[in-house]
XYZ file of N, CA and C in Angstrom:
705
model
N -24.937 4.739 38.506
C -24.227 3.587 37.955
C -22.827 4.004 37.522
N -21.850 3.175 37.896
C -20.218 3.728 37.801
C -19.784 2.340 36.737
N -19.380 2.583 35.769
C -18.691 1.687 35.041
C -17.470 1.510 35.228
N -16.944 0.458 34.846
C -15.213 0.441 34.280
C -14.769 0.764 33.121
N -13.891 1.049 33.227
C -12.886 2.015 32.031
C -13.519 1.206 30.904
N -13.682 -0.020 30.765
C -13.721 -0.754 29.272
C -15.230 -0.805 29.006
N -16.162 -0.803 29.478
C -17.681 -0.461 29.434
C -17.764 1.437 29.564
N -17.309 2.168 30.014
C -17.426 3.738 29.874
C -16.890 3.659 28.481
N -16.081 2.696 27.808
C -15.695 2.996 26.731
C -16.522 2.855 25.531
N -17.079 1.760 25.451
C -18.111 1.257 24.600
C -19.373 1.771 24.955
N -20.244 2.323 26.092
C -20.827 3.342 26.345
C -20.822 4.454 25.484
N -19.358 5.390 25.618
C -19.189 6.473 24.888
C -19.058 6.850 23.513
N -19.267 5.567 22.988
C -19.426 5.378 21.709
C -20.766 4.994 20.835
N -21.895 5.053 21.581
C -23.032 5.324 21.313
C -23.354 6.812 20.810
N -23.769 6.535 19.374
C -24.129 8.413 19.442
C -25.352 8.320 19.002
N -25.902 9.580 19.542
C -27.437 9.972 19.770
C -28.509 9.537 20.294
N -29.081 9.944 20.436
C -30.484 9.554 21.545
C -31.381 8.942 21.055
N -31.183 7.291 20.889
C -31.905 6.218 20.141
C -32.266 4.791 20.661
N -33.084 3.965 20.350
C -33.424 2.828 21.279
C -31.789 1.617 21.036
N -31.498 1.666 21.702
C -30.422 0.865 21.976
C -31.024 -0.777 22.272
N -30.206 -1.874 21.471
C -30.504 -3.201 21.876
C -28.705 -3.423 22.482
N -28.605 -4.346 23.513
C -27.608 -4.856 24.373
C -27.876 -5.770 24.065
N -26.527 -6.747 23.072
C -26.338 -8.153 23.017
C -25.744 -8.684 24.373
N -25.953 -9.998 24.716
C -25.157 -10.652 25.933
C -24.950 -9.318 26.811
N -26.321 -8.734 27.352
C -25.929 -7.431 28.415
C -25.640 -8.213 29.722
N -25.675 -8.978 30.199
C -24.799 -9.662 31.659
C -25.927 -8.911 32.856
N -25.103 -7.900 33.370
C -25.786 -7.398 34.514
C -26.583 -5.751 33.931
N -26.572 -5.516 32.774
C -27.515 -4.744 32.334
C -26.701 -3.260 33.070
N -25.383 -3.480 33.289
C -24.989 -2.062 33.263
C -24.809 -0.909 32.634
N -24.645 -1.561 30.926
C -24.154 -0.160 30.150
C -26.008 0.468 29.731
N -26.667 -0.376 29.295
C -27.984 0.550 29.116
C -28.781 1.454 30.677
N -28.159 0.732 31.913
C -28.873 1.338 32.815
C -28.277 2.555 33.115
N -26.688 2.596 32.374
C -26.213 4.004 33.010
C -26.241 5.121 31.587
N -26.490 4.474 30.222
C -27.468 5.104 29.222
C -28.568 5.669 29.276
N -29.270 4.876 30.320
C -30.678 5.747 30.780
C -30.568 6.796 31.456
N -29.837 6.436 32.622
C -29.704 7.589 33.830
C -29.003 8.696 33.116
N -27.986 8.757 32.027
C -27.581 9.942 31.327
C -28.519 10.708 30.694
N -29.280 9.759 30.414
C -30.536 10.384 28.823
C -29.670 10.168 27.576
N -28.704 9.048 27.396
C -28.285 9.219 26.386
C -28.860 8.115 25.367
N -30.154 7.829 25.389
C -30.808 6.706 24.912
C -32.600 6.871 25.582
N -33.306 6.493 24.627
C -34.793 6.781 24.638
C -35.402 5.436 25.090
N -34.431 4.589 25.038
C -34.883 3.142 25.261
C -34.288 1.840 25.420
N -34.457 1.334 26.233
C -32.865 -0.458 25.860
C -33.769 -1.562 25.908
N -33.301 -2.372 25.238
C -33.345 -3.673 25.225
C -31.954 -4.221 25.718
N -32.804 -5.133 26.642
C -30.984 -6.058 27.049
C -31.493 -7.285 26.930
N -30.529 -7.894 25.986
C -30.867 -8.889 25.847
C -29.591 -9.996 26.051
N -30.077 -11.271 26.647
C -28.798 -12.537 26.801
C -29.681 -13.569 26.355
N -28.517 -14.836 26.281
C -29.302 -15.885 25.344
C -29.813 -16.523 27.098
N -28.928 -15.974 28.238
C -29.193 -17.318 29.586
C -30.485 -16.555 30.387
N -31.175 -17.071 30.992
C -31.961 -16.716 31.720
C -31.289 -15.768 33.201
N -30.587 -16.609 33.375
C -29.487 -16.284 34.990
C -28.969 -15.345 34.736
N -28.580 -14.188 33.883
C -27.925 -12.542 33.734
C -29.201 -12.177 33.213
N -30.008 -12.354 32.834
C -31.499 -11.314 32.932
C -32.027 -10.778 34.314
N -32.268 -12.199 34.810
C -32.777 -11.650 36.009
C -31.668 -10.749 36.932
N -30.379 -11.147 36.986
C -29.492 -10.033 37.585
C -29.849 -8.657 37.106
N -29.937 -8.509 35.778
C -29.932 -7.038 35.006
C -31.634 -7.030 35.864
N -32.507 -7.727 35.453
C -33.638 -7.102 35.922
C -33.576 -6.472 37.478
N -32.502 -6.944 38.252
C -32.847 -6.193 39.951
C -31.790 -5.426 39.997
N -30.799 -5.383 38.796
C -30.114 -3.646 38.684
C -30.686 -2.750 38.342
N -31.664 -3.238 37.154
C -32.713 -2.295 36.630
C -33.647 -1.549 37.638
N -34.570 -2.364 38.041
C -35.352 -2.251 39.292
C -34.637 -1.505 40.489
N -33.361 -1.758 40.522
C -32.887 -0.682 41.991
C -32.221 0.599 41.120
N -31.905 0.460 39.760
C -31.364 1.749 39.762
C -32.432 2.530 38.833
N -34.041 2.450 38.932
C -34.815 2.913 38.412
C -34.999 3.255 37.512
N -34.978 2.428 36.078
C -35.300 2.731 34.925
C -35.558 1.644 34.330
N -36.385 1.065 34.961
C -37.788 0.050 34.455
C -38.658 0.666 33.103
N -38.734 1.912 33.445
C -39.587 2.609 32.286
C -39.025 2.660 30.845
N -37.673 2.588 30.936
C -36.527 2.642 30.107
C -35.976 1.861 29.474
N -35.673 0.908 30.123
C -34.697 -0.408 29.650
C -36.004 -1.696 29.872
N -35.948 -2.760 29.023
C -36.361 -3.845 29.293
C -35.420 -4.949 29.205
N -35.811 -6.011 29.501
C -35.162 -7.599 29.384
C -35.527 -8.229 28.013
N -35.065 -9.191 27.218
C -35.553 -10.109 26.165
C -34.494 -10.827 26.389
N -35.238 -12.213 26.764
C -34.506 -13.540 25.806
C -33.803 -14.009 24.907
N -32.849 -13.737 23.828
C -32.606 -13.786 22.865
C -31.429 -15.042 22.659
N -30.920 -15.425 21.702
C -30.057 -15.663 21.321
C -29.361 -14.864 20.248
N -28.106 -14.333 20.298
C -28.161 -13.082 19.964
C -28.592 -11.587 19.422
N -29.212 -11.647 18.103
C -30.009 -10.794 17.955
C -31.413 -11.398 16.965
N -31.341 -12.925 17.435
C -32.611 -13.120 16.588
C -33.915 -13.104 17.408
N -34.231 -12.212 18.759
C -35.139 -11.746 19.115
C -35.648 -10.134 18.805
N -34.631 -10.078 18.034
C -34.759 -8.211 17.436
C -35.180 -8.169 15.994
N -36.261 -7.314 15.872
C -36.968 -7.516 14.492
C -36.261 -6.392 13.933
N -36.213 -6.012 12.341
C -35.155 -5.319 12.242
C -35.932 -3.688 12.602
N -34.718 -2.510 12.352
C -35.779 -1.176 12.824
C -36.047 -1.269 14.199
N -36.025 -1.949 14.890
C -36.348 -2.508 16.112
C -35.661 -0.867 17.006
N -34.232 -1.237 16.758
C -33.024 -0.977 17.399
C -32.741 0.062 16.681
N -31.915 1.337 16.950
C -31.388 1.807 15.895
C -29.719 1.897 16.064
N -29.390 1.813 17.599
C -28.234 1.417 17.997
C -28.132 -0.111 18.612
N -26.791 -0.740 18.733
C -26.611 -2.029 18.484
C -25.262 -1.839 19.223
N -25.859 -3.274 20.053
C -24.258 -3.022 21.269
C -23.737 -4.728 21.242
N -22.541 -5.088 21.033
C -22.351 -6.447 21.143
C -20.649 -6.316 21.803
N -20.707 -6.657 23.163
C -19.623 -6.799 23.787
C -19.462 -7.961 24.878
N -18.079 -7.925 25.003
C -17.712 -9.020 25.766
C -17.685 -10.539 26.153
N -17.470 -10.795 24.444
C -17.309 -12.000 23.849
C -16.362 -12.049 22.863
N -16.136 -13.110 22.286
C -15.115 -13.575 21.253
C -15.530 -13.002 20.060
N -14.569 -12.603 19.264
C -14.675 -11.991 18.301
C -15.491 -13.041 16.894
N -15.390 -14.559 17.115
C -15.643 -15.561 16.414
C -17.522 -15.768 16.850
N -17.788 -15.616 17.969
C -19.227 -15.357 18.609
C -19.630 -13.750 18.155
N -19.394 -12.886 18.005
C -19.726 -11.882 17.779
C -20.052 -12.058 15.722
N -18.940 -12.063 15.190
C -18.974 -12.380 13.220
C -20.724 -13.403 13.257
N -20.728 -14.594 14.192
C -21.789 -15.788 14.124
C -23.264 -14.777 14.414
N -23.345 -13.668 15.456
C -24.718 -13.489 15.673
C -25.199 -12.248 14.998
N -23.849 -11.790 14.306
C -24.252 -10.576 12.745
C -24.408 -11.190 11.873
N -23.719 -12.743 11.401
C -24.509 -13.259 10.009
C -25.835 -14.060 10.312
N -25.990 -14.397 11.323
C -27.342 -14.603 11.874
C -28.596 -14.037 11.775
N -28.088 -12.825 11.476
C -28.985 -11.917 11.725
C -28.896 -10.192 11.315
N -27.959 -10.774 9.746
C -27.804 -9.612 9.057
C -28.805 -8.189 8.583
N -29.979 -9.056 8.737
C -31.010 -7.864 7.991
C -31.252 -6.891 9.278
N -31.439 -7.409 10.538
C -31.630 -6.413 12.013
C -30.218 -6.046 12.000
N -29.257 -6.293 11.666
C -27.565 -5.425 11.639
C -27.784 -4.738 10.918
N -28.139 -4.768 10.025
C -28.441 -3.476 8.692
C -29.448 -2.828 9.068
N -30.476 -2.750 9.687
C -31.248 -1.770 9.896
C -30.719 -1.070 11.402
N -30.225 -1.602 11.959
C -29.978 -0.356 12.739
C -29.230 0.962 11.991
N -28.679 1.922 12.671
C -28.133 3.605 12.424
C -26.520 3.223 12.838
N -26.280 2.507 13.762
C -24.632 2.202 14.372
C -24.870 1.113 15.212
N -23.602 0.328 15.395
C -23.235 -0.628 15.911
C -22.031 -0.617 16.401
N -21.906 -0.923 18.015
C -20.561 -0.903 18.547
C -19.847 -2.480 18.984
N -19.309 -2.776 18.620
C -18.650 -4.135 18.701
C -17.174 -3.959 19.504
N -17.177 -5.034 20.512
C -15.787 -5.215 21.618
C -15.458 -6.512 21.873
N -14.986 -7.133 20.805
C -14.898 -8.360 20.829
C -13.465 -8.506 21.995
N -13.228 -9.735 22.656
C -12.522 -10.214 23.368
C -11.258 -10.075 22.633
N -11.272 -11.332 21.447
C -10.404 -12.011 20.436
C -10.788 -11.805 19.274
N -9.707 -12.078 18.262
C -9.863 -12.083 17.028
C -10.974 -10.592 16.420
N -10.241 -10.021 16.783
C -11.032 -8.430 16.450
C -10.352 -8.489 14.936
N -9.420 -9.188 14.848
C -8.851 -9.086 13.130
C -9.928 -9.734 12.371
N -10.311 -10.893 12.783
C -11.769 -11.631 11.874
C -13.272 -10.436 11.991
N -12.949 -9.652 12.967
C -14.426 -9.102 13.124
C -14.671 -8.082 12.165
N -13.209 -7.410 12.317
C -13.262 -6.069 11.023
C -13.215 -7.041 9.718
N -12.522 -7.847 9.423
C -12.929 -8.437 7.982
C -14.151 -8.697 7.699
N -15.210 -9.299 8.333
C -16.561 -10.026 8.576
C -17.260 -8.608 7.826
N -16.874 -7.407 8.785
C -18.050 -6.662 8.765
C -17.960 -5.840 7.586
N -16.374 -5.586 7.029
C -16.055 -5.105 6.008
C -16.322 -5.823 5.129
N -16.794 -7.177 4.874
C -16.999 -8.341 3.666
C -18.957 -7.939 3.648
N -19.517 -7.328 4.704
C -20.518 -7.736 4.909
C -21.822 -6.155 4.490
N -21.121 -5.197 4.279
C -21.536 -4.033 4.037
C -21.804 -3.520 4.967
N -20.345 -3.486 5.878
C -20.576 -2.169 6.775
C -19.056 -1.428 6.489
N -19.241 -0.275 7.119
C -18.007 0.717 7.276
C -17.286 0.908 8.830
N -16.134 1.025 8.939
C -15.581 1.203 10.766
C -15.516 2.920 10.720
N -16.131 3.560 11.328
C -16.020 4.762 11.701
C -15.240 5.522 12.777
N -14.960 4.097 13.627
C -14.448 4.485 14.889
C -14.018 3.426 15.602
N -12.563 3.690 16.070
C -12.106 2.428 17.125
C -11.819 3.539 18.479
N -11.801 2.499 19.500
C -11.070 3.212 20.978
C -9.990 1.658 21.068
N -9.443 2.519 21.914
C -8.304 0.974 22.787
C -8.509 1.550 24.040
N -8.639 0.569 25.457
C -8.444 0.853 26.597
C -8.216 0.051 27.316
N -6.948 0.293 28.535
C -6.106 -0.743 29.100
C -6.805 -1.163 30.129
N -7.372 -2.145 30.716
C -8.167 -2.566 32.090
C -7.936 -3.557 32.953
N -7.235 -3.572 33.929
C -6.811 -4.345 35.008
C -5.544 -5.275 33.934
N -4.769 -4.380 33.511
C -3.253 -5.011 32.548
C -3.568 -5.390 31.450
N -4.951 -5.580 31.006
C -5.499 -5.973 29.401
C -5.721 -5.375 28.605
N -5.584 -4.968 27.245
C -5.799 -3.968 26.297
C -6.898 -4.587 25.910
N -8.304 -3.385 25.618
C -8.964 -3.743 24.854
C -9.420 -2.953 23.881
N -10.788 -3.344 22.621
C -10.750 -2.863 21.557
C -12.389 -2.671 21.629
N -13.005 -1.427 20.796
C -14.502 -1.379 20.456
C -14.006 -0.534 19.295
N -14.787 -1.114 18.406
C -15.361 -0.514 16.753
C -16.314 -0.005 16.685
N -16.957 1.056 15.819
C -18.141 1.217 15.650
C -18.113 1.130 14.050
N -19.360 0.715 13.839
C -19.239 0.494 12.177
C -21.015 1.042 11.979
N -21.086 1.604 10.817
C -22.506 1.976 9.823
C -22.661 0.884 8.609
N -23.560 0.992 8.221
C -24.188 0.868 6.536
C -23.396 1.303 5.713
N -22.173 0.909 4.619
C -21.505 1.650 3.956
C -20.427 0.435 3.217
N -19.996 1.085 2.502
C -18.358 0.303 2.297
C -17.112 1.261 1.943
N -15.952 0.516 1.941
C -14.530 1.475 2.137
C -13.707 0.037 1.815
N -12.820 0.259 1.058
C -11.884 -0.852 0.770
C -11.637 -1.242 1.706
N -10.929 -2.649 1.369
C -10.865 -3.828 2.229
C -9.418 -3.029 2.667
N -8.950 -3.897 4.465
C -7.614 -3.697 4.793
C -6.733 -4.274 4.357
N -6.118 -3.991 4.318
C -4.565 -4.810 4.333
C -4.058 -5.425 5.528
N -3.260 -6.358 5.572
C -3.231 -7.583 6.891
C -2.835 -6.903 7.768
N -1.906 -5.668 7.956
C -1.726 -4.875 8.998
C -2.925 -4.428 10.132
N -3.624 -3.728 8.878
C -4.683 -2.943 9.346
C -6.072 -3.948 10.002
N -5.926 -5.303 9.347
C -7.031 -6.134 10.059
C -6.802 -6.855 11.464
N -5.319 -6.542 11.526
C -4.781 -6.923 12.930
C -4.915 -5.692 14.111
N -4.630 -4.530 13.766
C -4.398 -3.632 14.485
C -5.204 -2.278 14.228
N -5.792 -2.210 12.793
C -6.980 -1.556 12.500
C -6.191 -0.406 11.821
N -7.028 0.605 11.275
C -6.639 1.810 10.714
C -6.337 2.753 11.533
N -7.921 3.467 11.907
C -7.801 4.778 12.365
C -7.429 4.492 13.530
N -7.103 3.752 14.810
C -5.863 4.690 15.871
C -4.575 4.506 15.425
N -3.962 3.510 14.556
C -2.943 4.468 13.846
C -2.426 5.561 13.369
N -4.001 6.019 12.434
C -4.168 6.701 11.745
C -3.964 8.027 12.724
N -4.460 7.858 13.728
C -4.813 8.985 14.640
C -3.673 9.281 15.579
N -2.842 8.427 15.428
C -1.717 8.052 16.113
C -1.547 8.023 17.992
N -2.377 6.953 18.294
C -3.280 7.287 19.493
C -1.939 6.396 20.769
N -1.628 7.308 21.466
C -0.617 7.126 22.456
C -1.044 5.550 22.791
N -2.089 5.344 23.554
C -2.346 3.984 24.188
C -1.826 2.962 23.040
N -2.866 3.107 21.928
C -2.333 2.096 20.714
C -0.750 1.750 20.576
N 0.149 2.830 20.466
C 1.347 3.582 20.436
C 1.963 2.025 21.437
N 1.144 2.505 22.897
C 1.986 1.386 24.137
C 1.643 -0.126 23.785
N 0.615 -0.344 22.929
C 0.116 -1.845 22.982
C 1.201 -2.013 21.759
N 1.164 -1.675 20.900
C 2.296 -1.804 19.906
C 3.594 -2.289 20.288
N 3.912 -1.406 21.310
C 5.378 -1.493 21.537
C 5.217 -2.834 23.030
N 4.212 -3.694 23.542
C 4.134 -4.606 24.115
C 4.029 -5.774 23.377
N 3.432 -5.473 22.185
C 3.381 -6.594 20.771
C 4.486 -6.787 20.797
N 5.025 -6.102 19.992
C 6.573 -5.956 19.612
C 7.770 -7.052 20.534
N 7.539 -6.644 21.900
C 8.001 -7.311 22.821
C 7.976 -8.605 22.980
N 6.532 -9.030 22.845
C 5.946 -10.264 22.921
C 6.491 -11.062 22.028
N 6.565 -10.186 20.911
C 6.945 -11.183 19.636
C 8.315 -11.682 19.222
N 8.880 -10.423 19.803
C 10.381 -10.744 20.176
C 10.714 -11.896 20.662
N 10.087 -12.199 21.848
C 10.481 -13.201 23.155
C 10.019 -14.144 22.474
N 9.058 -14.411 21.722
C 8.692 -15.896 21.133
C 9.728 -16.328 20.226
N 9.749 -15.116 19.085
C 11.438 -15.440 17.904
C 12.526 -16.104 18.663
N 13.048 -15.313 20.097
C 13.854 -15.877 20.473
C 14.120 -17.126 21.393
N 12.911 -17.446 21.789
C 12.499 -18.554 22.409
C 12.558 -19.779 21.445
N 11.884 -19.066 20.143
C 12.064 -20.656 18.461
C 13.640 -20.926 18.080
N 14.099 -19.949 18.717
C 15.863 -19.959 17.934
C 16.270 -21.910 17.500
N 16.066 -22.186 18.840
C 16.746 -23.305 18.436
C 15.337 -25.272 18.259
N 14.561 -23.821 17.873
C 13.070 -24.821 17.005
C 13.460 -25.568 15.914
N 12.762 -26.414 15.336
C 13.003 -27.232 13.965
C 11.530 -26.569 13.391
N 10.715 -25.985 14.551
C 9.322 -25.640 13.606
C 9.524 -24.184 12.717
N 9.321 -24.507 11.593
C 9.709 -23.314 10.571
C 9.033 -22.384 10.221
N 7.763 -23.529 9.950
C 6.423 -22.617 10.089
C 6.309 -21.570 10.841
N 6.137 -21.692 12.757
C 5.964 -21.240 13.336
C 6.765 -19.894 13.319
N 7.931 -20.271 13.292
C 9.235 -19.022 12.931
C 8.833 -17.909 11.903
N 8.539 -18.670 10.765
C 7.863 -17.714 10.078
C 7.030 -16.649 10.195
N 5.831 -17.383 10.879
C 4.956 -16.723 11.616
C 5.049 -15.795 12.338
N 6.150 -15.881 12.990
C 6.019 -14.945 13.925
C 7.062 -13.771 13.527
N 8.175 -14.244 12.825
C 8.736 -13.209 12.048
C 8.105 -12.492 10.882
N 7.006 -12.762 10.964
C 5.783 -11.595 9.690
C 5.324 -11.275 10.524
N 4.546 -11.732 11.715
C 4.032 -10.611 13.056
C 4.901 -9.442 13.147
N 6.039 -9.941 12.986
C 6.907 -9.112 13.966
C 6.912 -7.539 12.914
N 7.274 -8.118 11.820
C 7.269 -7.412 10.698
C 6.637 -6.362 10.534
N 5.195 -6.930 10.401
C 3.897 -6.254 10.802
C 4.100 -5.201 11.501
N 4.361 -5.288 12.853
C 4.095 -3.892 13.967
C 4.998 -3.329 13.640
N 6.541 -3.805 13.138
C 7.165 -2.812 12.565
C 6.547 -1.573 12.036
N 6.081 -2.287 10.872
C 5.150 -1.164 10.070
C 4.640 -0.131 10.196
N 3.768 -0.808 11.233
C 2.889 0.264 11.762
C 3.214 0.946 12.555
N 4.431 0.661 13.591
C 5.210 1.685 14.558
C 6.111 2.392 13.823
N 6.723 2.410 12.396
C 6.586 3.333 11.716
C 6.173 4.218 11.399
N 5.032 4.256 11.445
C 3.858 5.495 11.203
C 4.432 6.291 12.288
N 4.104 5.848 13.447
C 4.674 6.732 14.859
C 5.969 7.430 14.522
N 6.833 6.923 14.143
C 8.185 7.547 14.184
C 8.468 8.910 13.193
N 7.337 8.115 12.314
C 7.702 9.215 11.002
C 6.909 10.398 11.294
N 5.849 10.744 11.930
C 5.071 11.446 12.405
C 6.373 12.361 13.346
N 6.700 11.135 14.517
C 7.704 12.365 15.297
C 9.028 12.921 14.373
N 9.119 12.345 13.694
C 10.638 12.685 12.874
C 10.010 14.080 11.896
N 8.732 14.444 11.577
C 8.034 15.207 10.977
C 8.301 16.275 12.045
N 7.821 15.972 12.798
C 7.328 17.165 13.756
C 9.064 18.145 14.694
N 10.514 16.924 14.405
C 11.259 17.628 14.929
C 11.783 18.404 13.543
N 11.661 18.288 12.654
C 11.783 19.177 11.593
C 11.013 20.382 11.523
């Protein structure tokens, strides 16, 4: 089983050798190529539609690990009893669908060991949700895929102060880490946000102006970090 860059990503962020549940798994790729690694003792894949089960079931079935992975019905994770799971996979949906099937179903979110989340959108509501909700982010990736940047979190059982509006937009640690890719999506923000300011120039909407001149603000900020780091290092 060969993934794409943005599923090898959220893949690789599974740690240790534990029964894995797959929210909305589609075609049941990331647990079937979890199995074939051995990096997982067990999957559940689960979707709320009938029509991507049975796909995952004849990927399953041809790429042999029936013994391994199963199918469930679910609507998001209220077919998972808690303990069930000890890893927890929810990707490739909206970040507003993802917050809905963790308060749904907070007590099986809390009993798992880790949870990796890749929301589409609004990844700024998802880290607030989960940080309001008693978990901790341990870990982000960014990875660019067919011209799209995307995002996976992993979060535990824990708490850590709340972010600041920067950090719920764009997160901590690959700042923190000062992670080249992040580095390029930054400086495409930046861009973006530019072209809208100058596109409002001759707006009456004020609001909007506003808006987007505190965006803009924002990545300032944080592409700060970058600079001051290199301005460190030519000293």
């Amino acid at each position: 089983m060969k993934l794409s860059d943005r599923l090898l990503t959220v893949a690789s962020m599974i740690e240790g050798n534990k029964v894995l549940a797959d929210v909305g798994t589609d075609h049941g790729y990331v647990p079937i190529y979890l199995a074939q690694e051995n990096k997982i003792t067990h999957a559940i894949a689960m979707d709320i539609n009938e029509g991507p089960l049975c796909r995952a079931r004849e990927n399953i079935a041809a790429y042999n690990v029936s013994d391994r992975v199963e199918t469930r019905l679910s609507d998001g994770l209220c077919s998972l009893k808690p303990y069930e799971a000890q890893s927890i996979l929810i990707a490739g949906m909206g970040g507003l669908l993802i917050n809905r099937i963790l308060g749904d179903s907070l007590e099986a979110a809390h009993s798992a060991e880790e949870l990796v989340l890749s929301p589409h959108s609004d990844i700024d509501k998802v880290r607030e949700f989960v940080l309001e909700h008693g978990f901790t982010i341990t870990d982000e990736r960014i990875v660019r895929e067919d011209g799209k940047y995307y995002f996976a979190i992993r979060i535990v059982n824990g708490s850590e102060p709340m972010y600041d509006e920067a950090e719920l937009i764009y997160g901590r640690i690959l700042p923190q880490k000062k992670d080249e890719l992040m580095h390029e999506y930054l400086n495409s923000e930046y861009a973006l946000y530019c072209r809208i300011n100058e596109n409002l120039a001759n707006s009456d909407n004020s609001v909007r102006k506003e808006q987007v001149r505190h965006r803009i603000a924002i990545i300032e900020k944080v592409l700060d970090g970058y600079e001051c780091q290199r301005d460190n290092r030519s000293t």
